[in-house]
């Protein structure tokens, strides 16, 4: 186990680390925060067991069990306890904790599909000598085990997992890319649990046959405690023995950890029915067998539903290839990606996936970056360009120098962040968890009351009253509505990731769906962030080439983006440079230099106004005595220009920045530079308005005229110009006070304060950029603003699905519970509809989010 300083969360909890090992970090109040990876903790029942077990330690100040990610965050007093003691309590609850050091193996355990299952696997592994930590991932069906290979073996670990009733389908090293995922649809229904279930069902069917259709041969074969035992009863008991094994095992661990979950409730119901039958002659063998069989079927259906949800994350993990072709010592070697080192050169041939992040050092090709950025069109790559692991080399031969290890490349960070994202609970998820803490005890109490009161109030037999109570115990589990939000978050976040949008928490997904205002940065967001020369207006008999030549000489030593744009334009036009001497930067106004011995200036109009020029009367260049087209459009006097009143304001009104070039004696020309508006910006703003965004605002540090021009072109409702970074923050704060939700869209670096102040911060073009990935709540992996309406629509739909899941599951559970005392709900309906049916339904509803796609229909 490791400890490190610092906490990524401001409140000292919910911290996330790059790795999945248990860590302890400092919190703000002097306590410590430990984050343990408990991958088998995959359902609310499992989380309850773990929390109960950990809270038995002294010095525990807070426990946050995150079911969807298998993460446990514990705040504790280091004077009272430590990370090892916490991990021991987790293992005592039957769950494995992942740790660093020692030998680490990843086991594919496809049947482990909920938190309860994970807890059982962890409990079984916890009894193995030499075990250090276990990390279970129900969402991927894998268990990562770190152990002392001198104290135990891989075989012992496999045997322990199998002793918990789970099949191990694959074993790999920790760094291997295999996920342990198998074809779930093919193996689930023939698994060990499934076979026991089918056997149980056969005996239930034969029992029913003897009970109702072959009553003549359903003779008494014995008695227990004076109660008769018939042939059908024997068949029902065998059905309980085969189908109820896993249920009773789960109930044992729940009881051991004093956790009132579905396993314990079902165990009580089955054992209660058997006790009433054997000890009191109530003949509830059929009910016990039905519970065992149908609940096992329910568990299989839940597993199938969970597989559908977890496959979306597995698809992300499977994007990167297992092997890479590396050039070393003049030869090509094929090796596992985990063995490739930073600085190695990998070879990628046409049609192959790029195995590592890196920079192209040889070759050109078009690369399909859709798996990372969601871009629908392949991007041309040449020497010096970045490429990302998991993208596809469409054509051409590439040699790429590796810049990041396999565990730290862009794809790995995305997968890790997607897994971590599920630990940030939405407000609805927190509400459901609070509600569920009261729901189960209340329904259990109601079950006891109904059992005791029904014979008197409804005048039914005691056997019927017991059945009512057992039925209510089945309905007492809150799993369906507890899982309704996490599974929706998993579906939404993984779907977004496959379409080039990285959402760093369920809370951010929820917040984005409730946004009323979207604020945009201008440069690099609504515009491309790359200045280009748009107009060259020669004056006083000069040509465009002469104006560019002077401007190039003046700007080639400048590091300002405007100067770089002018130099680039001159180079494209083939204009030669001149001899430059005595270069001087005039702060805030422009530059000065001697060109071929003659002093020249380039800068803002105010610079030339200071030099004594009359900018209201400048002669335009003509062509054969006729005014040029550009001059004709701008000059009202036909042969002269009023730069101050007409030309400069008109260019600025078009969103352009004006640079005047000249000597001490004459103005030689005007150059206009602009940052091109993204072609998709206008459509994105319009689509956001159609989807329900009340207001769109542009915030920029650019001048008023340029800002106004861009705002009008893209169609935002309002804009604020000439803002300093702190003024952008103030503008966001004002919007947050006026509206319920505000999203700020920026480049993720320069706009970090504003992104942090908004309800939701969205970074543009974050692929391969560590800072952008860390800064924003949501990252658009490509420079594609059209993904913003998709994000808003997905978040809106996700909020709708979560609401539907929560209220539907609550309504069904409540309706069934209230109908039980009136004899309207058979026990099989409670199992299949109230438990498995609703769990399957909410999962299926959540998976609809994967159908939301960007408008172009392309995705990852």
JSON list of N, CA and C in Angstrom, two decimals, residues 737-777:
[
{"chain": "A", "resi": 737, "resn": "UNK", "atom": "N", "xyz": [-25.30, 33.43, -10.64]},
{"chain": "A", "resi": 737, "resn": "UNK", "atom": "CA", "xyz": [-26.27, 33.99, -9.70]},
{"chain": "A", "resi": 737, "resn": "UNK", "atom": "C", "xyz": [-27.63, 34.20, -10.34]},
{"chain": "A", "resi": 738, "resn": "UNK", "atom": "N", "xyz": [-27.63, 34.48, -11.66]},
{"chain": "A", "resi": 738, "resn": "UNK", "atom": "CA", "xyz": [-28.88, 34.77, -12.35]},
{"chain": "A", "resi": 738, "resn": "UNK", "atom": "C", "xyz": [-29.58, 33.52, -12.86]},
{"chain": "A", "resi": 739, "resn": "UNK", "atom": "N", "xyz": [-28.79, 32.50, -13.23]},
{"chain": "A", "resi": 739, "resn": "UNK", "atom": "CA", "xyz": [-29.36, 31.28, -13.81]},
{"chain": "A", "resi": 739, "resn": "UNK", "atom": "C", "xyz": [-28.99, 30.06, -12.97]},
{"chain": "A", "resi": 740, "resn": "UNK", "atom": "N", "xyz": [-29.78, 28.99, -13.12]},
{"chain": "A", "resi": 740, "resn": "UNK", "atom": "CA", "xyz": [-29.54, 27.78, -12.32]},
{"chain": "A", "resi": 740, "resn": "UNK", "atom": "C", "xyz": [-28.27, 27.05, -12.74]},
{"chain": "A", "resi": 741, "resn": "UNK", "atom": "N", "xyz": [-27.99, 27.00, -14.04]},
{"chain": "A", "resi": 741, "resn": "UNK", "atom": "CA", "xyz": [-26.82, 26.27, -14.51]},
{"chain": "A", "resi": 741, "resn": "UNK", "atom": "C", "xyz": [-26.12, 27.01, -15.62]},
{"chain": "A", "resi": 742, "resn": "UNK", "atom": "N", "xyz": [-24.79, 27.14, -15.52]},
{"chain": "A", "resi": 742, "resn": "UNK", "atom": "CA", "xyz": [-23.99, 27.85, -16.53]},
{"chain": "A", "resi": 742, "resn": "UNK", "atom": "C", "xyz": [-22.83, 26.96, -16.96]},
{"chain": "A", "resi": 743, "resn": "UNK", "atom": "N", "xyz": [-22.71, 26.73, -18.25]},
{"chain": "A", "resi": 743, "resn": "UNK", "atom": "CA", "xyz": [-21.57, 25.99, -18.80]},
{"chain": "A", "resi": 743, "resn": "UNK", "atom": "C", "xyz": [-20.62, 26.99, -19.45]},
{"chain": "A", "resi": 744, "resn": "UNK", "atom": "N", "xyz": [-19.33, 26.85, -19.17]},
{"chain": "A", "resi": 744, "resn": "UNK", "atom": "CA", "xyz": [-18.30, 27.68, -19.79]},
{"chain": "A", "resi": 744, "resn": "UNK", "atom": "C", "xyz": [-17.49, 26.80, -20.72]},
{"chain": "A", "resi": 745, "resn": "UNK", "atom": "N", "xyz": [-17.38, 27.20, -21.98]},
{"chain": "A", "resi": 745, "resn": "UNK", "atom": "CA", "xyz": [-16.62, 26.44, -22.97]},
{"chain": "A", "resi": 745, "resn": "UNK", "atom": "C", "xyz": [-15.38, 27.23, -23.33]},
{"chain": "A", "resi": 746, "resn": "UNK", "atom": "N", "xyz": [-14.20, 26.63, -23.09]},
{"chain": "A", "resi": 746, "resn": "UNK", "atom": "CA", "xyz": [-12.95, 27.31, -23.39]},
{"chain": "A", "resi": 746, "resn": "UNK", "atom": "C", "xyz": [-11.88, 26.32, -23.78]},
{"chain": "A", "resi": 747, "resn": "UNK", "atom": "N", "xyz": [-10.62, 26.82, -23.85]},
{"chain": "A", "resi": 747, "resn": "UNK", "atom": "CA", "xyz": [-9.55, 25.94, -24.32]},
{"chain": "A", "resi": 747, "resn": "UNK", "atom": "C", "xyz": [-8.97, 25.08, -23.21]},
{"chain": "A", "resi": 748, "resn": "UNK", "atom": "N", "xyz": [-9.42, 25.24, -21.99]},
{"chain": "A", "resi": 748, "resn": "UNK", "atom": "CA", "xyz": [-8.99, 24.36, -20.91]},
{"chain": "A", "resi": 748, "resn": "UNK", "atom": "C", "xyz": [-7.71, 24.78, -20.24]},
{"chain": "A", "resi": 749, "resn": "UNK", "atom": "N", "xyz": [-7.02, 25.78, -20.76]},
{"chain": "A", "resi": 749, "resn": "UNK", "atom": "CA", "xyz": [-5.75, 26.23, -20.18]},
{"chain": "A", "resi": 749, "resn": "UNK", "atom": "C", "xyz": [-5.87, 27.69, -19.79]},
{"chain": "A", "resi": 750, "resn": "UNK", "atom": "N", "xyz": [-5.98, 28.58, -20.81]},
{"chain": "A", "resi": 750, "resn": "UNK", "atom": "CA", "xyz": [-6.07, 30.01, -20.52]},
{"chain": "A", "resi": 750, "resn": "UNK", "atom": "C", "xyz": [-7.35, 30.37, -19.79]},
{"chain": "A", "resi": 751, "resn": "UNK", "atom": "N", "xyz": [-8.39, 29.58, -20.00]},
{"chain": "A", "resi": 751, "resn": "UNK", "atom": "CA", "xyz": [-9.67, 29.90, -19.40]},
{"chain": "A", "resi": 751, "resn": "UNK", "atom": "C", "xyz": [-9.93, 29.10, -18.13]},
{"chain": "A", "resi": 752, "resn": "UNK", "atom": "N", "xyz": [-8.90, 28.55, -17.54]},
{"chain": "A", "resi": 752, "resn": "UNK", "atom": "CA", "xyz": [-9.07, 27.68, -16.37]},
{"chain": "A", "resi": 752, "resn": "UNK", "atom": "C", "xyz": [-9.86, 28.34, -15.24]},
{"chain": "A", "resi": 753, "resn": "UNK", "atom": "N", "xyz": [-9.60, 29.60, -14.87]},
{"chain": "A", "resi": 753, "resn": "UNK", "atom": "CA", "xyz": [-10.39, 30.20, -13.78]},
{"chain": "A", "resi": 753, "resn": "UNK", "atom": "C", "xyz": [-11.88, 30.28, -14.10]},
{"chain": "A", "resi": 754, "resn": "UNK", "atom": "N", "xyz": [-12.20, 30.65, -15.33]},
{"chain": "A", "resi": 754, "resn": "UNK", "atom": "CA", "xyz": [-13.61, 30.75, -15.72]},
{"chain": "A", "resi": 754, "resn": "UNK", "atom": "C", "xyz": [-14.25, 29.36, -15.78]},
{"chain": "A", "resi": 755, "resn": "UNK", "atom": "N", "xyz": [-13.51, 28.38, -16.27]},
{"chain": "A", "resi": 755, "resn": "UNK", "atom": "CA", "xyz": [-14.02, 27.01, -16.32]},
{"chain": "A", "resi": 755, "resn": "UNK", "atom": "C", "xyz": [-14.34, 26.50, -14.92]},
{"chain": "A", "resi": 756, "resn": "UNK", "atom": "N", "xyz": [-13.47, 26.84, -13.98]},
{"chain": "A", "resi": 756, "resn": "UNK", "atom": "CA", "xyz": [-13.66, 26.38, -12.61]},
{"chain": "A", "resi": 756, "resn": "UNK", "atom": "C", "xyz": [-14.84, 27.08, -11.94]},
{"chain": "A", "resi": 757, "resn": "UNK", "atom": "N", "xyz": [-15.12, 28.32, -12.34]},
{"chain": "A", "resi": 757, "resn": "UNK", "atom": "CA", "xyz": [-16.19, 29.09, -11.70]},
{"chain": "A", "resi": 757, "resn": "UNK", "atom": "C", "xyz": [-17.57, 28.68, -12.21]},
{"chain": "A", "resi": 758, "resn": "UNK", "atom": "N", "xyz": [-17.65, 28.16, -13.43]},
{"chain": "A", "resi": 758, "resn": "UNK", "atom": "CA", "xyz": [-18.93, 27.79, -14.02]},
{"chain": "A", "resi": 758, "resn": "UNK", "atom": "C", "xyz": [-19.49, 26.54, -13.36]},
{"chain": "A", "resi": 759, "resn": "UNK", "atom": "N", "xyz": [-20.78, 26.32, -13.53]},
{"chain": "A", "resi": 759, "resn": "UNK", "atom": "CA", "xyz": [-21.40, 25.09, -13.04]},
{"chain": "A", "resi": 759, "resn": "UNK", "atom": "C", "xyz": [-20.76, 23.88, -13.69]},
{"chain": "A", "resi": 760, "resn": "UNK", "atom": "N", "xyz": [-20.49, 23.99, -14.99]},
{"chain": "A", "resi": 760, "resn": "UNK", "atom": "CA", "xyz": [-19.81, 22.95, -15.75]},
{"chain": "A", "resi": 760, "resn": "UNK", "atom": "C", "xyz": [-18.76, 23.61, -16.63]},
{"chain": "A", "resi": 761, "resn": "UNK", "atom": "N", "xyz": [-17.52, 23.13, -16.55]},
{"chain": "A", "resi": 761, "resn": "UNK", "atom": "CA", "xyz": [-16.45, 23.63, -17.41]},
{"chain": "A", "resi": 761, "resn": "UNK", "atom": "C", "xyz": [-16.19, 22.64, -18.52]},
{"chain": "A", "resi": 762, "resn": "UNK", "atom": "N", "xyz": [-16.21, 23.12, -19.77]},
{"chain": "A", "resi": 762, "resn": "UNK", "atom": "CA", "xyz": [-16.02, 22.27, -20.95]},
{"chain": "A", "resi": 762, "resn": "UNK", "atom": "C", "xyz": [-14.78, 22.73, -21.70]},
{"chain": "A", "resi": 763, "resn": "UNK", "atom": "N", "xyz": [-13.80, 21.83, -21.85]},
{"chain": "A", "resi": 763, "resn": "UNK", "atom": "CA", "xyz": [-12.55, 22.17, -22.54]},
{"chain": "A", "resi": 763, "resn": "UNK", "atom": "C", "xyz": [-12.61, 21.70, -23.98]},
{"chain": "A", "resi": 764, "resn": "UNK", "atom": "N", "xyz": [-12.11, 22.53, -24.88]},
{"chain": "A", "resi": 764, "resn": "UNK", "atom": "CA", "xyz": [-12.06, 22.20, -26.31]},
{"chain": "A", "resi": 764, "resn": "UNK", "atom": "C", "xyz": [-10.74, 21.53, -26.64]},
{"chain": "A", "resi": 765, "resn": "UNK", "atom": "N", "xyz": [-10.78, 20.56, -27.56]},
{"chain": "A", "resi": 765, "resn": "UNK", "atom": "CA", "xyz": [-9.57, 19.99, -28.14]},
{"chain": "A", "resi": 765, "resn": "UNK", "atom": "C", "xyz": [-8.61, 19.44, -27.13]},
{"chain": "A", "resi": 766, "resn": "UNK", "atom": "N", "xyz": [-9.08, 18.55, -26.23]},
{"chain": "A", "resi": 766, "resn": "UNK", "atom": "CA", "xyz": [-8.25, 18.10, -25.12]},
{"chain": "A", "resi": 766, "resn": "UNK", "atom": "C", "xyz": [-7.41, 16.88, -25.42]},
{"chain": "A", "resi": 767, "resn": "UNK", "atom": "N", "xyz": [-7.56, 16.27, -26.61]},
{"chain": "A", "resi": 767, "resn": "UNK", "atom": "CA", "xyz": [-6.83, 15.03, -26.91]},
{"chain": "A", "resi": 767, "resn": "UNK", "atom": "C", "xyz": [-5.33, 15.25, -26.79]},
{"chain": "A", "resi": 768, "resn": "UNK", "atom": "N", "xyz": [-4.69, 14.46, -25.96]},
{"chain": "A", "resi": 768, "resn": "UNK", "atom": "CA", "xyz": [-3.25, 14.54, -25.80]},
{"chain": "A", "resi": 768, "resn": "UNK", "atom": "C", "xyz": [-2.78, 15.68, -24.94]},
{"chain": "A", "resi": 769, "resn": "UNK", "atom": "N", "xyz": [-3.69, 16.46, -24.37]},
{"chain": "A", "resi": 769, "resn": "UNK", "atom": "CA", "xyz": [-3.31, 17.61, -23.56]},
{"chain": "A", "resi": 769, "resn": "UNK", "atom": "C", "xyz": [-3.62, 17.34, -22.10]},
{"chain": "A", "resi": 770, "resn": "UNK", "atom": "N", "xyz": [-2.60, 17.08, -21.31]},
{"chain": "A", "resi": 770, "resn": "UNK", "atom": "CA", "xyz": [-2.80, 16.74, -19.90]},
{"chain": "A", "resi": 770, "resn": "UNK", "atom": "C", "xyz": [-3.53, 17.85, -19.16]},
{"chain": "A", "resi": 771, "resn": "UNK", "atom": "N", "xyz": [-3.12, 19.10, -19.41]},
{"chain": "A", "resi": 771, "resn": "UNK", "atom": "CA", "xyz": [-3.69, 20.22, -18.67]},
{"chain": "A", "resi": 771, "resn": "UNK", "atom": "C", "xyz": [-5.18, 20.34, -18.94]},
{"chain": "A", "resi": 772, "resn": "UNK", "atom": "N", "xyz": [-5.58, 20.23, -20.21]},
{"chain": "A", "resi": 772, "resn": "UNK", "atom": "CA", "xyz": [-6.98, 20.34, -20.56]},
{"chain": "A", "resi": 772, "resn": "UNK", "atom": "C", "xyz": [-7.79, 19.21, -19.96]},
{"chain": "A", "resi": 773, "resn": "UNK", "atom": "N", "xyz": [-7.22, 18.01, -19.97]},
{"chain": "A", "resi": 773, "resn": "UNK", "atom": "CA", "xyz": [-7.92, 16.86, -19.39]},
{"chain": "A", "resi": 773, "resn": "UNK", "atom": "C", "xyz": [-8.14, 17.05, -17.89]},
{"chain": "A", "resi": 774, "resn": "UNK", "atom": "N", "xyz": [-7.20, 17.68, -17.22]},
{"chain": "A", "resi": 774, "resn": "UNK", "atom": "CA", "xyz": [-7.29, 17.84, -15.77]},
{"chain": "A", "resi": 774, "resn": "UNK", "atom": "C", "xyz": [-8.12, 19.05, -15.37]},
{"chain": "A", "resi": 775, "resn": "UNK", "atom": "N", "xyz": [-8.18, 20.08, -16.24]},
{"chain": "A", "resi": 775, "resn": "UNK", "atom": "CA", "xyz": [-8.81, 21.34, -15.87]},
{"chain": "A", "resi": 775, "resn": "UNK", "atom": "C", "xyz": [-10.32, 21.27, -15.87]},
{"chain": "A", "resi": 776, "resn": "UNK", "atom": "N", "xyz": [-10.90, 20.76, -16.94]},
{"chain": "A", "resi": 776, "resn": "UNK", "atom": "CA", "xyz": [-12.33, 20.88, -17.14]},
{"chain": "A", "resi": 776, "resn": "UNK", "atom": "C", "xyz": [-13.10, 19.71, -16.53]},
{"chain": "A", "resi": 777, "resn": "UNK", "atom": "N", "xyz": [-14.41, 19.93, -16.35]},
{"chain": "A", "resi": 777, "resn": "UNK", "atom": "CA", "xyz": [-15.30, 18.86, -15.92]},
{"chain": "A", "resi": 777, "resn": "UNK", "atom": "C", "xyz": [-15.62, 17.94, -17.08]}
]
